[in-house]
């Protein structure tokens, strides 16, 4: 199981995690400089090399649980991508998660 920042799987379970990350590798409306769809994978790869201690909170925040959702890969149209993101984010918010999206181009945040 792939986890954010390579954290131990005990802190990455959907049921117990307080935080949810949703990767959205979408690049459907970019007109110049394509490549935003590769952002989530680059972000996750870089996260494996970062320090887990947070100086501002004097804690290791990951111990509150960080669930890495399956990527939202809908790319038939911007409208369908927004709806797919909305569905996943809404479900996680209803579970009480602090939800963060990462992508992808700016339009992913509309969902």
mmCIF file of N, CA and C in Angstrom:
data_model
loop_
_atom_site.group_PDB
_atom_site.id
_atom_site.type_symbol
_atom_site.label_atom_id
_atom_site.label_comp_id
_atom_site.label_asym_id
_atom_site.label_seq_id
_atom_site.Cartn_x
_atom_site.Cartn_y
_atom_site.Cartn_z
ATOM 1 N N UNK A 1 0.847 -1.184 0.000
ATOM 2 C CA UNK A 1 0.000 0.000 0.000
ATOM 3 C C UNK A 1 0.888 1.240 0.000
ATOM 4 N N UNK A 2 0.699 2.114 -0.985
ATOM 5 C CA UNK A 2 1.456 3.365 -1.055
ATOM 6 C C UNK A 2 0.846 4.349 -0.067
ATOM 7 N N UNK A 3 1.715 5.011 0.683
ATOM 8 C CA UNK A 3 1.253 6.000 1.653
ATOM 9 C C UNK A 3 1.913 7.338 1.378
ATOM 10 N N UNK A 4 1.294 8.388 1.855
ATOM 11 C CA UNK A 4 1.881 9.721 1.752
ATOM 12 C C UNK A 4 3.158 9.765 2.582
ATOM 13 N N UNK A 5 4.219 10.259 2.004
ATOM 14 C CA UNK A 5 5.504 10.452 2.670
ATOM 15 C C UNK A 5 6.103 9.155 3.194
ATOM 16 N N UNK A 6 5.587 8.025 2.735
ATOM 17 C CA UNK A 6 6.090 6.754 3.211
ATOM 18 C C UNK A 6 5.787 6.480 4.673
ATOM 19 N N UNK A 7 4.722 7.136 5.184
ATOM 20 C CA UNK A 7 4.384 6.939 6.599
ATOM 21 C C UNK A 7 3.946 5.499 6.827
ATOM 22 N N UNK A 8 4.090 5.009 8.051
ATOM 23 C CA UNK A 8 3.650 3.645 8.337
ATOM 24 C C UNK A 8 2.162 3.468 8.032
ATOM 25 N N UNK A 9 1.798 2.313 7.519
ATOM 26 C CA UNK A 9 0.414 2.068 7.093
ATOM 27 C C UNK A 9 -0.588 2.217 8.232
ATOM 28 N N UNK A 10 -0.169 2.033 9.467
ATOM 29 C CA UNK A 10 -1.085 2.209 10.596
ATOM 30 C C UNK A 10 -1.601 3.645 10.703
ATOM 31 N N UNK A 11 -0.869 4.607 10.123
ATOM 32 C CA UNK A 11 -1.288 6.007 10.148
ATOM 33 C C UNK A 11 -1.939 6.427 8.828
ATOM 34 N N UNK A 12 -2.158 5.485 7.934
ATOM 35 C CA UNK A 12 -2.679 5.804 6.604
ATOM 36 C C UNK A 12 -4.028 5.156 6.322
ATOM 37 N N UNK A 13 -4.665 4.624 7.318
ATOM 38 C CA UNK A 13 -5.949 3.952 7.137
ATOM 39 C C UNK A 13 -7.079 4.968 7.003
ATOM 40 N N UNK A 14 -7.936 4.753 6.035
ATOM 41 C CA UNK A 14 -9.060 5.665 5.784
ATOM 42 C C UNK A 14 -9.932 5.856 7.026
ATOM 43 N N UNK A 15 -10.243 4.773 7.685
ATOM 44 C CA UNK A 15 -11.185 4.824 8.800
ATOM 45 C C UNK A 15 -10.690 5.707 9.945
ATOM 46 N N UNK A 16 -9.415 5.638 10.265
ATOM 47 C CA UNK A 16 -8.904 6.347 11.436
ATOM 48 C C UNK A 16 -8.201 7.665 11.128
ATOM 49 N N UNK A 17 -7.836 7.906 9.891
ATOM 50 C CA UNK A 17 -7.105 9.129 9.545
ATOM 51 C C UNK A 17 -7.983 10.365 9.671
ATOM 52 N N UNK A 18 -7.400 11.443 10.163
ATOM 53 C CA UNK A 18 -8.112 12.715 10.260
ATOM 54 C C UNK A 18 -7.953 13.550 8.990
ATOM 55 N N UNK A 19 -6.929 13.245 8.203
ATOM 56 C CA UNK A 19 -6.600 14.009 7.000
ATOM 57 C C UNK A 19 -6.725 13.094 5.785
ATOM 58 N N UNK A 20 -7.258 13.629 4.693
ATOM 59 C CA UNK A 20 -7.355 12.870 3.444
ATOM 60 C C UNK A 20 -6.747 13.687 2.311
ATOM 61 N N UNK A 21 -5.905 13.060 1.547
ATOM 62 C CA UNK A 21 -5.294 13.686 0.373
ATOM 63 C C UNK A 21 -5.876 13.038 -0.876
ATOM 64 N N UNK A 22 -6.324 13.871 -1.803
ATOM 65 C CA UNK A 22 -6.903 13.364 -3.050
ATOM 66 C C UNK A 22 -6.028 13.815 -4.222
ATOM 67 N N UNK A 23 -5.335 12.892 -4.867
ATOM 68 C CA UNK A 23 -4.575 13.259 -6.056
ATOM 69 C C UNK A 23 -5.514 13.401 -7.268
ATOM 70 N N UNK A 24 -5.322 14.474 -8.015
ATOM 71 C CA UNK A 24 -6.139 14.699 -9.212
ATOM 72 C C UNK A 24 -5.197 15.049 -10.372
ATOM 73 N N UNK A 25 -4.709 14.049 -11.086
ATOM 74 C CA UNK A 25 -3.767 14.294 -12.177
ATOM 75 C C UNK A 25 -4.484 14.771 -13.448
ATOM 76 N N UNK A 26 -5.023 15.958 -13.392
ATOM 77 C CA UNK A 26 -5.831 16.484 -14.495
ATOM 78 C C UNK A 26 -5.108 17.633 -15.177
ATOM 79 N N UNK A 27 -5.136 17.630 -16.501
ATOM 80 C CA UNK A 27 -4.501 18.680 -17.296
ATOM 81 C C UNK A 27 -5.337 18.945 -18.541
ATOM 82 N N UNK A 28 -6.657 18.962 -18.359
ATOM 83 C CA UNK A 28 -7.559 19.037 -19.499
ATOM 84 C C UNK A 28 -7.798 20.408 -20.088
ATOM 85 N N UNK A 29 -7.588 21.469 -19.327
ATOM 86 C CA UNK A 29 -7.880 22.794 -19.877
ATOM 87 C C UNK A 29 -6.636 23.654 -20.046
ATOM 88 N N UNK A 30 -5.473 23.114 -19.747
ATOM 89 C CA UNK A 30 -4.239 23.866 -19.980
ATOM 90 C C UNK A 30 -4.058 24.065 -21.476
ATOM 91 N N UNK A 31 -3.638 25.251 -21.843
ATOM 92 C CA UNK A 31 -3.430 25.526 -23.260
ATOM 93 C C UNK A 31 -1.964 25.752 -23.587
ATOM 94 N N UNK A 32 -1.164 25.914 -22.563
ATOM 95 C CA UNK A 32 0.256 26.154 -22.772
ATOM 96 C C UNK A 32 1.021 25.477 -21.657
ATOM 97 N N UNK A 33 2.085 24.834 -21.953
ATOM 98 C CA UNK A 33 2.897 24.199 -20.922
ATOM 99 C C UNK A 33 2.225 23.006 -20.259
ATOM 100 N N UNK A 34 1.789 22.053 -21.035
ATOM 101 C CA UNK A 34 1.164 20.842 -20.494
ATOM 102 C C UNK A 34 2.116 20.126 -19.541
ATOM 103 N N UNK A 35 1.556 19.350 -18.617
ATOM 104 C CA UNK A 35 2.367 18.560 -17.698
ATOM 105 C C UNK A 35 1.856 18.571 -16.273
ATOM 106 N N UNK A 36 0.836 19.389 -15.987
ATOM 107 C CA UNK A 36 0.295 19.452 -14.625
ATOM 108 C C UNK A 36 -0.236 18.104 -14.163
ATOM 109 N N UNK A 37 -0.620 17.260 -15.103
ATOM 110 C CA UNK A 37 -1.132 15.933 -14.748
ATOM 111 C C UNK A 37 -0.065 15.054 -14.103
ATOM 112 N N UNK A 38 1.190 15.427 -14.235
ATOM 113 C CA UNK A 38 2.269 14.664 -13.613
ATOM 114 C C UNK A 38 2.569 15.164 -12.196
ATOM 115 N N UNK A 39 1.883 16.210 -11.771
ATOM 116 C CA UNK A 39 2.104 16.808 -10.461
ATOM 117 C C UNK A 39 1.895 15.875 -9.278
ATOM 118 N N UNK A 40 0.768 15.151 -9.211
ATOM 119 C CA UNK A 40 0.554 14.288 -8.051
ATOM 120 C C UNK A 40 1.652 13.252 -7.831
ATOM 121 N N UNK A 41 2.104 12.638 -8.899
ATOM 122 C CA UNK A 41 3.155 11.625 -8.742
ATOM 123 C C UNK A 41 4.456 12.269 -8.277
ATOM 124 N N UNK A 42 4.782 13.441 -8.818
ATOM 125 C CA UNK A 42 5.994 14.143 -8.388
ATOM 126 C C UNK A 42 5.885 14.558 -6.920
ATOM 127 N N UNK A 43 4.714 15.031 -6.527
ATOM 128 C CA UNK A 43 4.470 15.428 -5.137
ATOM 129 C C UNK A 43 4.658 14.244 -4.193
ATOM 130 N N UNK A 44 4.069 13.104 -4.537
ATOM 131 C CA UNK A 44 4.183 11.923 -3.687
ATOM 132 C C UNK A 44 5.617 11.409 -3.630
ATOM 133 N N UNK A 45 6.298 11.456 -4.759
ATOM 134 C CA UNK A 45 7.694 11.022 -4.769
ATOM 135 C C UNK A 45 8.552 11.925 -3.881
ATOM 136 N N UNK A 46 8.349 13.227 -3.985
ATOM 137 C CA UNK A 46 9.111 14.181 -3.166
ATOM 138 C C UNK A 46 8.775 14.030 -1.687
ATOM 139 N N UNK A 47 7.532 13.677 -1.380
ATOM 140 C CA UNK A 47 7.117 13.574 0.024
ATOM 141 C C UNK A 47 7.888 12.490 0.767
ATOM 142 N N UNK A 48 8.400 11.520 0.045
ATOM 143 C CA UNK A 48 9.142 10.437 0.689
ATOM 144 C C UNK A 48 10.491 10.895 1.233
ATOM 145 N N UNK A 49 10.917 12.100 0.861
ATOM 146 C CA UNK A 49 12.220 12.612 1.281
ATOM 147 C C UNK A 49 12.121 13.817 2.208
ATOM 148 N N UNK A 50 10.966 14.067 2.766
ATOM 149 C CA UNK A 50 10.830 15.243 3.626
ATOM 150 C C UNK A 50 10.841 14.857 5.099
ATOM 151 N N UNK A 51 11.146 15.813 5.916
ATOM 152 C CA UNK A 51 11.150 15.635 7.363
ATOM 153 C C UNK A 51 9.711 15.575 7.858
ATOM 154 N N UNK A 52 9.378 14.630 8.686
ATOM 155 C CA UNK A 52 8.002 14.478 9.173
ATOM 156 C C UNK A 52 7.703 15.316 10.409
ATOM 157 N N UNK A 53 8.723 15.818 11.073
ATOM 158 C CA UNK A 53 8.512 16.663 12.245
ATOM 159 C C UNK A 53 8.113 18.059 11.789
ATOM 160 N N UNK A 54 7.057 18.608 12.391
ATOM 161 C CA UNK A 54 6.575 19.955 12.066
ATOM 162 C C UNK A 54 6.940 20.895 13.201
ATOM 163 N N UNK A 55 7.820 21.833 12.919
ATOM 164 C CA UNK A 55 8.319 22.739 13.951
ATOM 165 C C UNK A 55 7.222 23.653 14.505
ATOM 166 N N UNK A 56 6.274 24.063 13.661
ATOM 167 C CA UNK A 56 5.217 24.976 14.110
ATOM 168 C C UNK A 56 4.278 24.343 15.117
ATOM 169 N N UNK A 57 4.010 23.065 14.973
ATOM 170 C CA UNK A 57 3.107 22.389 15.911
ATOM 171 C C UNK A 57 3.859 21.532 16.931
ATOM 172 N N UNK A 58 5.192 21.493 16.783
ATOM 173 C CA UNK A 58 6.036 20.679 17.651
ATOM 174 C C UNK A 58 5.499 19.245 17.727
ATOM 175 N N UNK A 59 5.197 18.708 16.550
ATOM 176 C CA UNK A 59 4.634 17.354 16.502
ATOM 177 C C UNK A 59 4.945 16.708 15.158
ATOM 178 N N UNK A 60 4.615 15.459 15.074
ATOM 179 C CA UNK A 60 4.646 14.733 13.813
ATOM 180 C C UNK A 60 3.186 14.554 13.396
ATOM 181 N N UNK A 61 2.697 15.491 12.596
ATOM 182 C CA UNK A 61 1.281 15.576 12.237
ATOM 183 C C UNK A 61 0.762 14.277 11.634
ATOM 184 N N UNK A 62 1.602 13.556 10.920
ATOM 185 C CA UNK A 62 1.149 12.315 10.284
ATOM 186 C C UNK A 62 0.561 11.335 11.288
ATOM 187 N N UNK A 63 0.924 11.475 12.568
ATOM 188 C CA UNK A 63 0.412 10.550 13.572
ATOM 189 C C UNK A 63 -1.090 10.745 13.824
ATOM 190 N N UNK A 64 -1.661 11.830 13.285
ATOM 191 C CA UNK A 64 -3.112 12.013 13.340
ATOM 192 C C UNK A 64 -3.781 11.236 12.211
ATOM 193 N N UNK A 65 -2.988 10.715 11.320
ATOM 194 C CA UNK A 65 -3.489 9.906 10.217
ATOM 195 C C UNK A 65 -3.640 10.702 8.943
ATOM 196 N N UNK A 66 -3.009 10.223 7.883
ATOM 197 C CA UNK A 66 -3.121 10.846 6.565
ATOM 198 C C UNK A 66 -3.471 9.749 5.566
ATOM 199 N N UNK A 67 -4.699 9.774 5.111
ATOM 200 C CA UNK A 67 -5.190 8.795 4.140
ATOM 201 C C UNK A 67 -4.942 9.313 2.734
ATOM 202 N N UNK A 68 -4.357 8.490 1.885
ATOM 203 C CA UNK A 68 -4.123 8.826 0.488
ATOM 204 C C UNK A 68 -5.197 8.143 -0.350
ATOM 205 N N UNK A 69 -6.135 8.937 -0.840
ATOM 206 C CA UNK A 69 -7.237 8.408 -1.647
ATOM 207 C C UNK A 69 -6.729 7.976 -3.020
ATOM 208 N N UNK A 70 -7.539 7.178 -3.687
ATOM 209 C CA UNK A 70 -7.228 6.826 -5.073
ATOM 210 C C UNK A 70 -7.297 8.088 -5.919
ATOM 211 N N UNK A 71 -6.456 8.194 -6.932
ATOM 212 C CA UNK A 71 -6.504 9.378 -7.797
ATOM 213 C C UNK A 71 -7.841 9.499 -8.518
ATOM 214 N N UNK A 72 -8.300 10.726 -8.676
ATOM 215 C CA UNK A 72 -9.476 11.005 -9.502
ATOM 216 C C UNK A 72 -8.941 11.188 -10.915
ATOM 217 N N UNK A 73 -9.277 10.268 -11.792
ATOM 218 C CA UNK A 73 -8.699 10.270 -13.135
ATOM 219 C C UNK A 73 -9.698 10.617 -14.243
ATOM 220 N N UNK A 74 -10.863 11.092 -13.867
ATOM 221 C CA UNK A 74 -11.879 11.476 -14.864
ATOM 222 C C UNK A 74 -11.304 12.574 -15.756
ATOM 223 N N UNK A 75 -11.322 12.335 -17.064
ATOM 224 C CA UNK A 75 -10.781 13.351 -17.972
ATOM 225 C C UNK A 75 -11.586 13.516 -19.261
ATOM 226 N N UNK A 76 -12.841 13.039 -19.244
ATOM 227 C CA UNK A 76 -13.662 13.167 -20.452
ATOM 228 C C UNK A 76 -14.044 14.621 -20.734
ATOM 229 N N UNK A 77 -14.243 15.405 -19.671
ATOM 230 C CA UNK A 77 -14.535 16.827 -19.838
ATOM 231 C C UNK A 77 -14.248 17.519 -18.516
ATOM 232 N N UNK A 78 -14.035 18.835 -18.544
ATOM 233 C CA UNK A 78 -13.819 19.552 -17.290
ATOM 234 C C UNK A 78 -15.004 19.399 -16.329
ATOM 235 N N UNK A 79 -16.207 19.423 -16.868
ATOM 236 C CA UNK A 79 -17.399 19.294 -16.031
ATOM 237 C C UNK A 79 -17.459 17.942 -15.330
ATOM 238 N N UNK A 80 -17.126 16.894 -16.049
ATOM 239 C CA UNK A 80 -17.150 15.555 -15.448
ATOM 240 C C UNK A 80 -16.032 15.380 -14.426
ATOM 241 N N UNK A 81 -14.884 16.008 -14.676
ATOM 242 C CA UNK A 81 -13.802 15.965 -13.699
ATOM 243 C C UNK A 81 -14.242 16.669 -12.420
ATOM 244 N N UNK A 82 -14.847 17.848 -12.545
ATOM 245 C CA UNK A 82 -15.313 18.595 -11.374
ATOM 246 C C UNK A 82 -16.317 17.765 -10.584
ATOM 247 N N UNK A 83 -17.226 17.124 -11.256
ATOM 248 C CA UNK A 83 -18.220 16.296 -10.574
ATOM 249 C C UNK A 83 -17.568 15.116 -9.866
ATOM 250 N N UNK A 84 -16.607 14.479 -10.514
ATOM 251 C CA UNK A 84 -15.918 13.341 -9.892
ATOM 252 C C UNK A 84 -15.147 13.784 -8.651
ATOM 253 N N UNK A 85 -14.469 14.919 -8.722
ATOM 254 C CA UNK A 85 -13.745 15.446 -7.558
ATOM 255 C C UNK A 85 -14.730 15.782 -6.449
ATOM 256 N N UNK A 86 -15.839 16.418 -6.809
ATOM 257 C CA UNK A 86 -16.850 16.782 -5.823
ATOM 258 C C UNK A 86 -17.364 15.547 -5.078
ATOM 259 N N UNK A 87 -17.645 14.489 -5.806
ATOM 260 C CA UNK A 87 -18.163 13.271 -5.177
ATOM 261 C C UNK A 87 -17.178 12.689 -4.171
ATOM 262 N N UNK A 88 -15.921 12.573 -4.563
ATOM 263 C CA UNK A 88 -14.910 11.994 -3.668
ATOM 264 C C UNK A 88 -14.679 12.899 -2.468
ATOM 265 N N UNK A 89 -14.515 14.200 -2.714
ATOM 266 C CA UNK A 89 -14.259 15.141 -1.618
ATOM 267 C C UNK A 89 -15.439 15.189 -0.659
ATOM 268 N N UNK A 90 -16.641 15.232 -1.182
ATOM 269 C CA UNK A 90 -17.839 15.295 -0.348
ATOM 270 C C UNK A 90 -17.951 14.065 0.553
ATOM 271 N N UNK A 91 -17.671 12.904 0.004
ATOM 272 C CA UNK A 91 -17.734 11.667 0.785
ATOM 273 C C UNK A 91 -16.740 11.713 1.957
ATOM 274 N N UNK A 92 -15.528 12.168 1.676
ATOM 275 C CA UNK A 92 -14.509 12.232 2.725
ATOM 276 C C UNK A 92 -14.820 13.311 3.764
ATOM 277 N N UNK A 93 -15.364 14.426 3.319
ATOM 278 C CA UNK A 93 -15.753 15.488 4.257
ATOM 279 C C UNK A 93 -16.868 14.987 5.174
ATOM 280 N N UNK A 94 -17.812 14.263 4.619
ATOM 281 C CA UNK A 94 -18.899 13.698 5.432
ATOM 282 C C UNK A 94 -18.380 12.691 6.460
ATOM 283 N N UNK A 95 -17.218 12.116 6.187
ATOM 284 C CA UNK A 95 -16.586 11.209 7.149
ATOM 285 C C UNK A 95 -15.793 11.977 8.209
ATOM 286 N N UNK A 96 -15.798 13.305 8.094
ATOM 287 C CA UNK A 96 -15.099 14.133 9.076
ATOM 288 C C UNK A 96 -13.633 14.375 8.776
ATOM 289 N N UNK A 97 -13.221 14.121 7.551
ATOM 290 C CA UNK A 97 -11.816 14.302 7.180
ATOM 291 C C UNK A 97 -11.523 15.754 6.813
ATOM 292 N N UNK A 98 -10.294 16.183 7.093
ATOM 293 C CA UNK A 98 -9.760 17.435 6.557
ATOM 294 C C UNK A 98 -9.218 17.066 5.188
ATOM 295 N N UNK A 99 -9.830 17.584 4.135
ATOM 296 C CA UNK A 99 -9.545 17.151 2.768
ATOM 297 C C UNK A 99 -8.662 18.155 2.036
ATOM 298 N N UNK A 100 -7.675 17.622 1.346
ATOM 299 C CA UNK A 100 -6.789 18.429 0.506
ATOM 300 C C UNK A 100 -6.668 17.762 -0.854
ATOM 301 N N UNK A 101 -6.764 18.575 -1.906
ATOM 302 C CA UNK A 101 -6.565 18.102 -3.277
ATOM 303 C C UNK A 101 -5.173 18.505 -3.717
ATOM 304 N N UNK A 102 -4.578 17.690 -4.566
ATOM 305 C CA UNK A 102 -3.356 18.131 -5.214
ATOM 306 C C UNK A 102 -3.338 17.574 -6.616
ATOM 307 N N UNK A 103 -2.900 18.412 -7.534
ATOM 308 C CA UNK A 103 -2.962 18.009 -8.922
ATOM 309 C C UNK A 103 -1.764 18.499 -9.651
ATOM 310 N N UNK A 104 -2.063 18.495 -10.735
ATOM 311 C CA UNK A 104 -3.100 18.843 -11.655
ATOM 312 C C UNK A 104 -3.193 20.360 -11.723
ATOM 313 N N UNK A 105 -3.991 20.756 -12.661
ATOM 314 C CA UNK A 105 -4.191 22.187 -12.902
ATOM 315 C C UNK A 105 -5.154 22.820 -11.914
ATOM 316 N N UNK A 106 -5.260 24.138 -11.977
ATOM 317 C CA UNK A 106 -6.059 24.891 -11.001
ATOM 318 C C UNK A 106 -7.536 24.529 -10.998
ATOM 319 N N UNK A 107 -8.083 24.093 -12.102
ATOM 320 C CA UNK A 107 -9.512 23.822 -12.174
ATOM 321 C C UNK A 107 -9.951 22.673 -11.268
ATOM 322 N N UNK A 108 -9.044 21.872 -10.758
ATOM 323 C CA UNK A 108 -9.444 20.766 -9.892
ATOM 324 C C UNK A 108 -10.090 21.254 -8.608
ATOM 325 N N UNK A 109 -9.735 22.466 -8.163
ATOM 326 C CA UNK A 109 -10.268 22.971 -6.897
ATOM 327 C C UNK A 109 -11.754 23.310 -6.961
ATOM 328 N N UNK A 110 -12.308 23.467 -8.145
ATOM 329 C CA UNK A 110 -13.731 23.771 -8.277
ATOM 330 C C UNK A 110 -14.572 22.640 -7.710
ATOM 331 N N UNK A 111 -14.134 21.407 -7.927
ATOM 332 C CA UNK A 111 -14.854 20.236 -7.422
ATOM 333 C C UNK A 111 -14.898 20.196 -5.913
#
